[in-house]
PDB file of C-alpha atoms in Angstrom:
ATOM      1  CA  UNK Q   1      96.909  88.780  88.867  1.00 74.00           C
ATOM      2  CA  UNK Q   2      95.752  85.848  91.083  1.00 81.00           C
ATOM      3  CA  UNK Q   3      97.375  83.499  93.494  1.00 86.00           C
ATOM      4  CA  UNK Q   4      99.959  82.379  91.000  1.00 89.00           C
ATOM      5  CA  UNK Q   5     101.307  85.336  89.235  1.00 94.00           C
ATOM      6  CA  UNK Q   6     102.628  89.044  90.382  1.00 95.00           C
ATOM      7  CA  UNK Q   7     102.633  92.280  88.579  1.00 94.00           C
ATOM      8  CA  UNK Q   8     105.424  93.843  87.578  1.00 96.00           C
ATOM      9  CA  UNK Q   9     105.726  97.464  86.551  1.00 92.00           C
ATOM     10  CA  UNK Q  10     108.776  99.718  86.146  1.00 93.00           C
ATOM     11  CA  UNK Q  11     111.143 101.861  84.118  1.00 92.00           C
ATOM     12  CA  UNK Q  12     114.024  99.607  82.840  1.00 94.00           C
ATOM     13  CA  UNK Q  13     113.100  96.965  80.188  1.00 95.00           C
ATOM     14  CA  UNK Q  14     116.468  95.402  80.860  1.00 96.00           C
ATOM     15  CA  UNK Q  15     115.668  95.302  85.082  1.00 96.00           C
ATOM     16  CA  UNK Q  16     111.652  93.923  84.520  1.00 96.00           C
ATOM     17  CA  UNK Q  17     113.409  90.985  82.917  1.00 97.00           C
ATOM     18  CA  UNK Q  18     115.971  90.181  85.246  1.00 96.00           C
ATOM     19  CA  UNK Q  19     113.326  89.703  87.505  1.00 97.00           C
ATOM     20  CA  UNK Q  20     111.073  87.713  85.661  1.00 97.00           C
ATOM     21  CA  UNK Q  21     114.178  85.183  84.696  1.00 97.00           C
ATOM     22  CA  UNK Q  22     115.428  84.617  88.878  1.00 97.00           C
ATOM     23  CA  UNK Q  23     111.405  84.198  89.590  1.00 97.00           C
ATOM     24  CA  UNK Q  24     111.166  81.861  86.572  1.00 96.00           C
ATOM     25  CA  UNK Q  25     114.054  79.892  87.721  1.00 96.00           C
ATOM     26  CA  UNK Q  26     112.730  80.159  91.268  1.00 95.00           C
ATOM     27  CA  UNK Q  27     109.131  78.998  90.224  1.00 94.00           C
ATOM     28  CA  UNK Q  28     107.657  82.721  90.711  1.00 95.00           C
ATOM     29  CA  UNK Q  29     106.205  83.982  88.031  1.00 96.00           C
ATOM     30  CA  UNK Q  30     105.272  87.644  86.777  1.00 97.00           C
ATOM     31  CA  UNK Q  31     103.404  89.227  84.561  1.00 96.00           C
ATOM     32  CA  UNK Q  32     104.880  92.675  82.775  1.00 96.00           C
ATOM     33  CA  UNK Q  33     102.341  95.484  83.077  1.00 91.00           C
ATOM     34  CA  UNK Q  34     102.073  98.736  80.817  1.00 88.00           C
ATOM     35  CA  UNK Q  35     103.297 101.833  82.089  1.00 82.00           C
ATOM     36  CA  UNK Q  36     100.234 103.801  80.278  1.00 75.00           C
ATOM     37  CA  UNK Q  37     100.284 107.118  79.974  1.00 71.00           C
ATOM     38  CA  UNK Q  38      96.785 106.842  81.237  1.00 76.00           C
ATOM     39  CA  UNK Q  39      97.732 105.539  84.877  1.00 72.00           C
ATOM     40  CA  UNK Q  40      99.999 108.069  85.086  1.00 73.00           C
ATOM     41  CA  UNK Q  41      97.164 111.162  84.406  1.00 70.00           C
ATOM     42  CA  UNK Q  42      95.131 109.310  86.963  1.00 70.00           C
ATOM     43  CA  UNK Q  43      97.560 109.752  90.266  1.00 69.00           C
ATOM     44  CA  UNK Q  44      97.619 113.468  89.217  1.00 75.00           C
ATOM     45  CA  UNK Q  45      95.999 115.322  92.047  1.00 72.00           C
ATOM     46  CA  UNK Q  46      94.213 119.092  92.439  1.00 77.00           C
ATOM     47  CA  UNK Q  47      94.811 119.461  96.145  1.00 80.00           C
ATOM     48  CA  UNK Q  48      98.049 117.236  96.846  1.00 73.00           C
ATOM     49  CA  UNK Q  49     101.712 116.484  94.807  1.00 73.00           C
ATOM     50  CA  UNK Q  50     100.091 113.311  94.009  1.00 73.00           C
ATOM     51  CA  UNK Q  51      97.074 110.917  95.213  1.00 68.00           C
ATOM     52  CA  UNK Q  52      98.231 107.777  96.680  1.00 71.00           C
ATOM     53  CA  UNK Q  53      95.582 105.803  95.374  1.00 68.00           C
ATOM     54  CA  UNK Q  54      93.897 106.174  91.677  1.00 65.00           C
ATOM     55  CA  UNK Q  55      91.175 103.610  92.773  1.00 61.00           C
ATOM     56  CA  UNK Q  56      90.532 100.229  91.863  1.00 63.00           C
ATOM     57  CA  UNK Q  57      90.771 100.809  88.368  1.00 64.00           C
ATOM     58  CA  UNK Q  58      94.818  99.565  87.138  1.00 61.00           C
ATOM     59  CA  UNK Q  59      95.890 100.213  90.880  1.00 77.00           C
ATOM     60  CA  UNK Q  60      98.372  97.750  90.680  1.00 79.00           C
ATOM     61  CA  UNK Q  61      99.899 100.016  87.843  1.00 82.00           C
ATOM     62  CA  UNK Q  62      99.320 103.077  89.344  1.00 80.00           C
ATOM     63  CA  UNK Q  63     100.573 102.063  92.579  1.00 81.00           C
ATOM     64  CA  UNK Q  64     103.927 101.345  90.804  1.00 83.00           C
ATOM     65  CA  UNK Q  65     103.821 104.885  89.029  1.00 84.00           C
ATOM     66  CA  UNK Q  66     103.209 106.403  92.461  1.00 83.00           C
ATOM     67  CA  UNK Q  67     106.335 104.673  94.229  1.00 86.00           C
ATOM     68  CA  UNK Q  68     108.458 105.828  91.107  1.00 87.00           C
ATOM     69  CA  UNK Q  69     107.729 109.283  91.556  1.00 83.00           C
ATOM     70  CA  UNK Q  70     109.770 108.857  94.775  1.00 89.00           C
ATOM     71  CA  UNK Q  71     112.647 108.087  92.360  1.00 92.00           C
ATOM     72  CA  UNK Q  72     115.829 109.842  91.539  1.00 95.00           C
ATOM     73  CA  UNK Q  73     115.656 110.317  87.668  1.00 90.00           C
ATOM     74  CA  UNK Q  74     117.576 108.061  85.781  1.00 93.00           C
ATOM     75  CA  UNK Q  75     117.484 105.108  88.402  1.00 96.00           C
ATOM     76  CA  UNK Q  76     116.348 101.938  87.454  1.00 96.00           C
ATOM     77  CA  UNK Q  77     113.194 100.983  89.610  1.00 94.00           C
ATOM     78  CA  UNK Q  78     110.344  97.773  89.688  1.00 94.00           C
ATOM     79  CA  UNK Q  79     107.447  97.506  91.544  1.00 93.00           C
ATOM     80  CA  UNK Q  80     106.236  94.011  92.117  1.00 94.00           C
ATOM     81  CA  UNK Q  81     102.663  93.932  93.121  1.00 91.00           C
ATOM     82  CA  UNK Q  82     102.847  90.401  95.281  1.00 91.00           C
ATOM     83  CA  UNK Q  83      99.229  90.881  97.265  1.00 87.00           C
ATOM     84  CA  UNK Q  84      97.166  87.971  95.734  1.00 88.00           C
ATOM     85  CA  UNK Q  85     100.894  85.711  95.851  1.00 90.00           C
ATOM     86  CA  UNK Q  86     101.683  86.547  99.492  1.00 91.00           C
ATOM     87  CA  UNK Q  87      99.379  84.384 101.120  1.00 91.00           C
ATOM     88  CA  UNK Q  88      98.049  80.592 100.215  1.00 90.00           C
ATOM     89  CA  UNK Q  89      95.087  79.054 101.635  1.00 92.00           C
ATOM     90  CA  UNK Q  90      96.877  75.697 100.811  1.00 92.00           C
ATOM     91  CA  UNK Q  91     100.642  74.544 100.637  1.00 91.00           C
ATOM     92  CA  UNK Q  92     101.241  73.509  96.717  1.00 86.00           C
ATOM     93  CA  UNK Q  93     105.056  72.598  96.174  1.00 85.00           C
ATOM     94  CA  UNK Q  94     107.322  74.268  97.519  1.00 83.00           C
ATOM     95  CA  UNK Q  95     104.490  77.179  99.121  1.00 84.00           C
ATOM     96  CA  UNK Q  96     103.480  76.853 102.622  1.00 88.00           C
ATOM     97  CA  UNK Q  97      99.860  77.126 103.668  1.00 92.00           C
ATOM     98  CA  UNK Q  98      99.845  80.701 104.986  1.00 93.00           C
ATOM     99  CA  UNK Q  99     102.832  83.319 104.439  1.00 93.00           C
ATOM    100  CA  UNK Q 100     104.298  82.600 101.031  1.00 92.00           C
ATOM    101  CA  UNK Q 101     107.236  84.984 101.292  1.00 93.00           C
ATOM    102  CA  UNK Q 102     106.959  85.255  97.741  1.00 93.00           C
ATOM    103  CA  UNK Q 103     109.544  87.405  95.921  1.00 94.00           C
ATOM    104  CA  UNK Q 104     112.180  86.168  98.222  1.00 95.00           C
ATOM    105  CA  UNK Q 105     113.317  83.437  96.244  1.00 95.00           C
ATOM    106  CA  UNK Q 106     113.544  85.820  93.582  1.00 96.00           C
ATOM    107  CA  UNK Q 107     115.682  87.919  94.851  1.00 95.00           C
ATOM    108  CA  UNK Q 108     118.025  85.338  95.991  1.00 96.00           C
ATOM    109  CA  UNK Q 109     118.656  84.179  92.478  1.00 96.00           C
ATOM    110  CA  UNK Q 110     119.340  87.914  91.836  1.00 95.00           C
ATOM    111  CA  UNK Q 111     121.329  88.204  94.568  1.00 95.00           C
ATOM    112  CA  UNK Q 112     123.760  84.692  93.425  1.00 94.00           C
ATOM    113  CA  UNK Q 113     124.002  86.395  89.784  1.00 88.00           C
ATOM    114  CA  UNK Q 114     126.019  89.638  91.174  1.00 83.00           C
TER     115      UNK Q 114
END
């Protein structure tokens, strides 16, 4: 997704966007991914319960599917896929040059809103 913008895949329409509003107002943005049906086939596994990597190919999404196999049913879950946002090479408002910590802010404006 780049430096700027994280995936986001889950199971709850209503939790993906509650996310993506606190990052908006926090100035982290996300991008909502498909759960495909597709991803899914492709962390099935002939030797194991699952593999824990599909390859390169959607791994973003089917690292998300994997982690919500780990699930209870019914829970609401999100995966946010913050690898190219974690780090910056240079500080650009309010980002540091280095460790980003980004999500955090995020979660605080979740956090104020319960």
């Amino acid at each position: 997704m780049g430096n700027e913008t994280a995936g986001i895949i889950g199971n709850n329409d209503e939790l993906i966007a509650q996310v993506i509003g606190a990052g908006k107002k926090a100035g982290e943005m996300y991008h909502h991914l498909p759960s495909l049906p597709e991803c899914k086939e492709a962390i099935k596994s002939d030797v194991a319960d699952l593999l824990n990597s599909a390859g390169r190919a959607a791994s973003t999404i089917t690292g998300g599917l994997f982690i919500g196999e780990f699930i209870d049913e019914g829970t609401p879950w999100a995966h946010l896929d913050i690898g190219g946002t974690s780090t910056a090479e240079k500080a650009s408002g309010f980002k540091p040059k280095g460790c980003t910590a980004f999500g955090v802010r995020t979660f605080v404006n979740i956090a104020k809103e319960l």
